[in-house]
Coordinates of C-alpha atoms and ligand atoms in Angstrom, one line a residue:
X1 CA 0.0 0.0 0.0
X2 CA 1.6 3.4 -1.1
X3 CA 5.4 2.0 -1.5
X4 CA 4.5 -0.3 2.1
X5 CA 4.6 -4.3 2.2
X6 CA 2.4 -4.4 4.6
X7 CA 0.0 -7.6 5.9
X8 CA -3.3 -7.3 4.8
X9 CA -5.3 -6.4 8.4
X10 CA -2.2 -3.6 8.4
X11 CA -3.4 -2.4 4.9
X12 CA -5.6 1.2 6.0
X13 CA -6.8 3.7 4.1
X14 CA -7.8 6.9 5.1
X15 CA -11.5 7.8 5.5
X16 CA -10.9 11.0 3.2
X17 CA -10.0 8.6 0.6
X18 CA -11.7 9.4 -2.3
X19 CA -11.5 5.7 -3.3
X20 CA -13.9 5.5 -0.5
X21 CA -15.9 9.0 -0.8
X22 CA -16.2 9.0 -4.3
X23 CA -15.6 5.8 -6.3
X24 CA -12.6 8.3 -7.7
X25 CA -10.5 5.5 -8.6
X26 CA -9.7 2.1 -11.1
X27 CA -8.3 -1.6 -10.4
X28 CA -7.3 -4.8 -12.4
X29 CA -7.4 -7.6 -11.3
X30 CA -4.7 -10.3 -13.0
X31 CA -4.7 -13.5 -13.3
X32 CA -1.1 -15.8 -12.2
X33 CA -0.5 -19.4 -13.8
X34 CA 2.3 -20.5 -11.8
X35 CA 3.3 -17.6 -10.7
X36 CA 3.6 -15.8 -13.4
X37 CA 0.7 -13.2 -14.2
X38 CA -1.2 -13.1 -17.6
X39 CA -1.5 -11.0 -20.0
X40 CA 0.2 -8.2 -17.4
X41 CA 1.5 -5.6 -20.1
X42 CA -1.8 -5.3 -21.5
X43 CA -3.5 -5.1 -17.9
X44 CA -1.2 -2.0 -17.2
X45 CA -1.7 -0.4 -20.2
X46 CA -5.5 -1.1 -19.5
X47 CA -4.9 0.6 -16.3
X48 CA -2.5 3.5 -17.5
X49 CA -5.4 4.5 -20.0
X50 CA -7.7 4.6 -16.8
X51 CA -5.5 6.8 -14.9
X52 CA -5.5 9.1 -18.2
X53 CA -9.1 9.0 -18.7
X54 CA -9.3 9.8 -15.2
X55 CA -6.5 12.5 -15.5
X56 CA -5.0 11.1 -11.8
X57 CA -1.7 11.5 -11.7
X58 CA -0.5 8.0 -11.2
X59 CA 3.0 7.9 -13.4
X60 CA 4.4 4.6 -12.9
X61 CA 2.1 2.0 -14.1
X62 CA 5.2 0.0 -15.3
X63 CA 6.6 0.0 -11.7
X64 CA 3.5 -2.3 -10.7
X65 CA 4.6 -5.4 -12.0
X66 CA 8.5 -5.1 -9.8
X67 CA 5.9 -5.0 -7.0
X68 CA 3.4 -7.5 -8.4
X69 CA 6.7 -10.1 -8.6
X70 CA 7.4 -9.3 -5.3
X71 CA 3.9 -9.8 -3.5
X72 CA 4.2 -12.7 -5.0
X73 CA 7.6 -13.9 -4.1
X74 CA 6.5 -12.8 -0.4
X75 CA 2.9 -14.3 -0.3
X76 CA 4.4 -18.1 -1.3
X77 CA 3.0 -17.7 -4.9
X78 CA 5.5 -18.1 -6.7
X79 CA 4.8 -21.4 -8.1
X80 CA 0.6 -20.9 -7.5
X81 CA -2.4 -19.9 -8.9
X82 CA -3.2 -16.4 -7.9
X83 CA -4.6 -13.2 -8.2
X84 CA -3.2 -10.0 -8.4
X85 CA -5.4 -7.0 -7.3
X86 CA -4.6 -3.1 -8.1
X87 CA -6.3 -0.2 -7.3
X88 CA -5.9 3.4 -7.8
X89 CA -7.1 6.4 -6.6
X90 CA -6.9 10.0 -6.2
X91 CA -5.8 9.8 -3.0
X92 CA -7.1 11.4 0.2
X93 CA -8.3 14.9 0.7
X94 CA -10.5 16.4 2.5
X95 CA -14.5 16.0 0.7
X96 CA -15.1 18.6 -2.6
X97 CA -16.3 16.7 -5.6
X98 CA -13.3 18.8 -8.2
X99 CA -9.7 17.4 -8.0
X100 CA -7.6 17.9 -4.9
X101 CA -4.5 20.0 -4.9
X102 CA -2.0 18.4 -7.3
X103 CA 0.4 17.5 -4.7
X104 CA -2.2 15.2 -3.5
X105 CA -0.8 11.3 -4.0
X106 CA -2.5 8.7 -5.4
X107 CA -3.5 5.7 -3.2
X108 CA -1.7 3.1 -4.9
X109 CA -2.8 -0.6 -3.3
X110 CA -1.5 -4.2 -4.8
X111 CA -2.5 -7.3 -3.2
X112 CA -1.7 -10.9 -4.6
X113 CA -3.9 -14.0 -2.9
X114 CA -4.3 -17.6 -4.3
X115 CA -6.7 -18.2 -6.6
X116 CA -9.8 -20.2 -5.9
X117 CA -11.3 -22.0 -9.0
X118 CA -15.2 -22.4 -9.5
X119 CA -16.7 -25.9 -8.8
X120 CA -15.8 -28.0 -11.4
X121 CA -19.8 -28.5 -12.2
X122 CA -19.8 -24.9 -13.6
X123 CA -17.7 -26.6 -16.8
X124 CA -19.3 -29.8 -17.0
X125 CA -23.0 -28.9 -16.9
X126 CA -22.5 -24.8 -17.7
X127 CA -23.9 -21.7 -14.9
X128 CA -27.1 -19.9 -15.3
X129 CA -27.4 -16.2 -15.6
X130 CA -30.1 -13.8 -15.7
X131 CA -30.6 -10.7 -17.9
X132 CA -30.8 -6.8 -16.0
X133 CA -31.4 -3.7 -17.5
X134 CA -27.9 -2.0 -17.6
X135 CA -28.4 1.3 -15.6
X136 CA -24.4 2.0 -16.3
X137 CA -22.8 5.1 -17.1
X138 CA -21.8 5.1 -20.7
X139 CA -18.1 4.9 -20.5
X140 CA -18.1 1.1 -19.0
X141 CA -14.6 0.9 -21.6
X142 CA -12.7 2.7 -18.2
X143 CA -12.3 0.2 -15.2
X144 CA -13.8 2.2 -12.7
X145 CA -14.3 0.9 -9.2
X146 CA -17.5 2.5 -9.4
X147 CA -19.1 -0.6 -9.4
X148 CA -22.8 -0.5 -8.0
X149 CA -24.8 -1.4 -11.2
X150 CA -22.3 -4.6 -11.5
X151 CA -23.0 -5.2 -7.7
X152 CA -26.5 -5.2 -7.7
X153 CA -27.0 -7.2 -10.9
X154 CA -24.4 -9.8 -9.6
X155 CA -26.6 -10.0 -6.7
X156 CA -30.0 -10.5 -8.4
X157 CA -28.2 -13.1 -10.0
X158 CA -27.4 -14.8 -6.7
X159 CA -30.8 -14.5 -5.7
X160 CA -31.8 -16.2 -8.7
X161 CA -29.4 -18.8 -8.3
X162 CA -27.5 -18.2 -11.1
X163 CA -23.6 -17.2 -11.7
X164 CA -23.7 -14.2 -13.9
X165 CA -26.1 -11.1 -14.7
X166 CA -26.1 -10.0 -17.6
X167 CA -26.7 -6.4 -19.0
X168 CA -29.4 -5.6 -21.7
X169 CA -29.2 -2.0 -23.6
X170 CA -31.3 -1.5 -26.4
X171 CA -32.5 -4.8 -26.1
X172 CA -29.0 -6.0 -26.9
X173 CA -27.2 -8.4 -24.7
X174 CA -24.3 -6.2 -24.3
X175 CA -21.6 -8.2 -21.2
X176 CA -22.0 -9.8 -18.0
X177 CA -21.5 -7.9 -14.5
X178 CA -17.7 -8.7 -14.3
X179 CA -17.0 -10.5 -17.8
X180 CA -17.4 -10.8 -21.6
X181 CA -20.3 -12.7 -23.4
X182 CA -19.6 -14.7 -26.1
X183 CA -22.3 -16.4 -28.5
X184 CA -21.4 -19.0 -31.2
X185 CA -24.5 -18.7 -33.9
X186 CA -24.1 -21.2 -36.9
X187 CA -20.0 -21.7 -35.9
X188 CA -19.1 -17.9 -35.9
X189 CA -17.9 -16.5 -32.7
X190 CA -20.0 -13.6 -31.7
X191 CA -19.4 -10.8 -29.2
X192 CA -20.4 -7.2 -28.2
X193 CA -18.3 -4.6 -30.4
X194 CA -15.4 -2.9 -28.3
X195 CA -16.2 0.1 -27.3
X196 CA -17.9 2.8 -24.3
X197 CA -20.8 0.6 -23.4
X198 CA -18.2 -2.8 -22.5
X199 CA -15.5 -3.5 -20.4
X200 CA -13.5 -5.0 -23.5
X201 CA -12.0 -7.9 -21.8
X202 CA -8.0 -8.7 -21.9
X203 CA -9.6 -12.3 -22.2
X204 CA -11.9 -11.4 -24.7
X205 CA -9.1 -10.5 -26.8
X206 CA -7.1 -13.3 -25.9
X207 CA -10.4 -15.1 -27.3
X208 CA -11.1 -13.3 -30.2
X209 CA -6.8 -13.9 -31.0
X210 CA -7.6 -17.9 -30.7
X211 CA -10.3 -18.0 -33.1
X212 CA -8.1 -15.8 -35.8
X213 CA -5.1 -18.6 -35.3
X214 CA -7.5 -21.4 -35.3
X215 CA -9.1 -20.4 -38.2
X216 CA -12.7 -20.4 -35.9
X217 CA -15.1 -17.3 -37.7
X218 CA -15.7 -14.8 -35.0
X219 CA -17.6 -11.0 -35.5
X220 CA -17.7 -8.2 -33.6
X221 CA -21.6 -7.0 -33.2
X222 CA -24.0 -7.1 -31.5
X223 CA -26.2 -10.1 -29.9
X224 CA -30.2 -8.9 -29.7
X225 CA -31.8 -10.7 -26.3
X226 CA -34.5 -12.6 -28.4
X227 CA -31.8 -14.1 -30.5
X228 CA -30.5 -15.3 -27.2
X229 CA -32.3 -19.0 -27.4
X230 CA -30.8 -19.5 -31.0
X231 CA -27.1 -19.7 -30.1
X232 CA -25.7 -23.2 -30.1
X233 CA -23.2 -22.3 -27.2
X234 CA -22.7 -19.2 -24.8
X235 CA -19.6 -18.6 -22.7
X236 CA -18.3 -15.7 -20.6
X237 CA -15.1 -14.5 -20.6
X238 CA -13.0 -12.9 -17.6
X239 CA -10.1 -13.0 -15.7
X240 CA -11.1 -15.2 -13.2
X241 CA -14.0 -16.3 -15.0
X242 CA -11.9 -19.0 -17.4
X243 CA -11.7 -22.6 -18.8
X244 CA -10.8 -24.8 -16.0
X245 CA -8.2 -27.0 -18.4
X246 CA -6.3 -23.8 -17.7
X247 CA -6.4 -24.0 -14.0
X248 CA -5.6 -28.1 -13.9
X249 CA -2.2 -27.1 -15.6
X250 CA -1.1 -26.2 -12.4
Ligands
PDD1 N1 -13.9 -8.0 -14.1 N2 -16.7 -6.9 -18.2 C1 -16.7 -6.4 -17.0 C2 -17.9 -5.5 -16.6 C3 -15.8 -6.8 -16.0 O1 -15.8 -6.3 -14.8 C4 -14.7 -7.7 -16.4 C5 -13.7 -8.2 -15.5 C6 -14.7 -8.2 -17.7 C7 -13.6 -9.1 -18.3 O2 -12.4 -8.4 -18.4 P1 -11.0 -9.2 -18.3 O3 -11.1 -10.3 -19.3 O4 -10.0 -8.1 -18.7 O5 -10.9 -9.6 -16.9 C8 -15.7 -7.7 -18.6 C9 -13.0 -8.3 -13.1 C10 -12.3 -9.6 -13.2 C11 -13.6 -8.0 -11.7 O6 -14.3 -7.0 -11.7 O7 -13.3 -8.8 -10.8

């Protein structure tokens, strides 16, 4: 936390936070095979173009993953399956919704903890999910920690027994509450176009990537809810929302 190693219960942040007052802030969260994370460059260029949408003045997104290495090194993950957690904010200041003073630090936090996989029932019989109106603010492309629509949604889902919400606009199926949708519709991969109304997943890509090399069709566009019942397969795609095949390599 802030250039500390700290244990977690030591980990405190400052009720002016605006983390905590505002939602003023991003995070990633990174997934580690064996100890070593995935995809990380394109995680912290996710999360330097947050900061810049933002305009906080966090400079050293690169510096994260000498830290990352070493939260792993001192959490006994070196070898595991883990997650790496980053948030940043704009720091603590006393309440006013414009920017604080410039000299005002970011709050920079980094955690790494094992990974826990999903049952593996969730892959051999599939989840449920449930469909939500999405009530987000239209720039869902930034990773904000602002993350009450997702919360509630991912909720009514529990409620409902089922693993994922998923957000309707337009009557479109657009993502789920923290991953990608995919839809395969007569063998071509289908997913929601990148852009301000989706978190466009590092997984997604990493999807989207497979199906290119494998030769697999995939579009970008969009997937209307009625059409919903036609698809021969839907997936989700996140970081921790994955193929278990990748989890048994470790
Ligand atoms: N969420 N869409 C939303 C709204 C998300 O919150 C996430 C990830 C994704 C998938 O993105 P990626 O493949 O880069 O993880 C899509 C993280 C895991 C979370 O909030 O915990």
């Amino acid at each position: 936390l802030n250039g500390s190693y700290v244990p977690a219960e030591q980990a405190v942040v400052s009720v002016d936070d605006r983390g905590f007052l505002f939602a003023d802030g991003i995070y990633e969260v990174i997934r580690v095979y064996r100890g070593r994370p995935f995809r990380l460059e394109e995680h912290l260029r996710r999360l330097a173009d947050g900061v810049a949408a933002l305009r906080i003045p966090f400079r050293d997104p690169a510096g994260l993953a000498g830290i990352a290495d070493r939260l792993l090194e001192e959490n006994g993950l070196r070898d595991g399956d883990a997650v790496l957690y980053i948030q940043v904010t704009r720091g603590a200041a006393p309440r006013a919704h414009a920017f604080p003073p410039a000299d005002v630090p970011p709050t920079v936090f980094v955690s790494a903890r094992p990974f826990t996989p999903y049952p593996a029932e969730h892959y051999e019989r599939g989840v449920r999910a449930v469909t939500v109106p999405d009530t987000r603010w239209s720039r869902c492309d930034i990773k904000s920690v602002s993350l009450l629509p997702n919360v509630l949604a991912n909720q009514r889902a529990k409620e409902a027994g089922a693993f994922e919400a998923l957000f309707v606009r337009d009557g479109i199926v657009i993502e789920g509450s923290h991953s990608n949708l995919f839809g395969v519709f007569g063998g071509t991969l289908v997913t929601y176009p990148a852009c301000n109304y989706i978190l466009a997943g590092i997984t997604r890509a990493c999807v989207l990537e497979l199906a290119a090399e494998l030769g697999i069709p995939a579009r970008e566009g969009p997937i209307p809810f009625e059409t919903l019942w036609e698809a021969d397969e839907l997936f989700l795609s996140g970081t921790t929302t994955e193929d278990r095949k990748s989890t048994r390599l470790n």
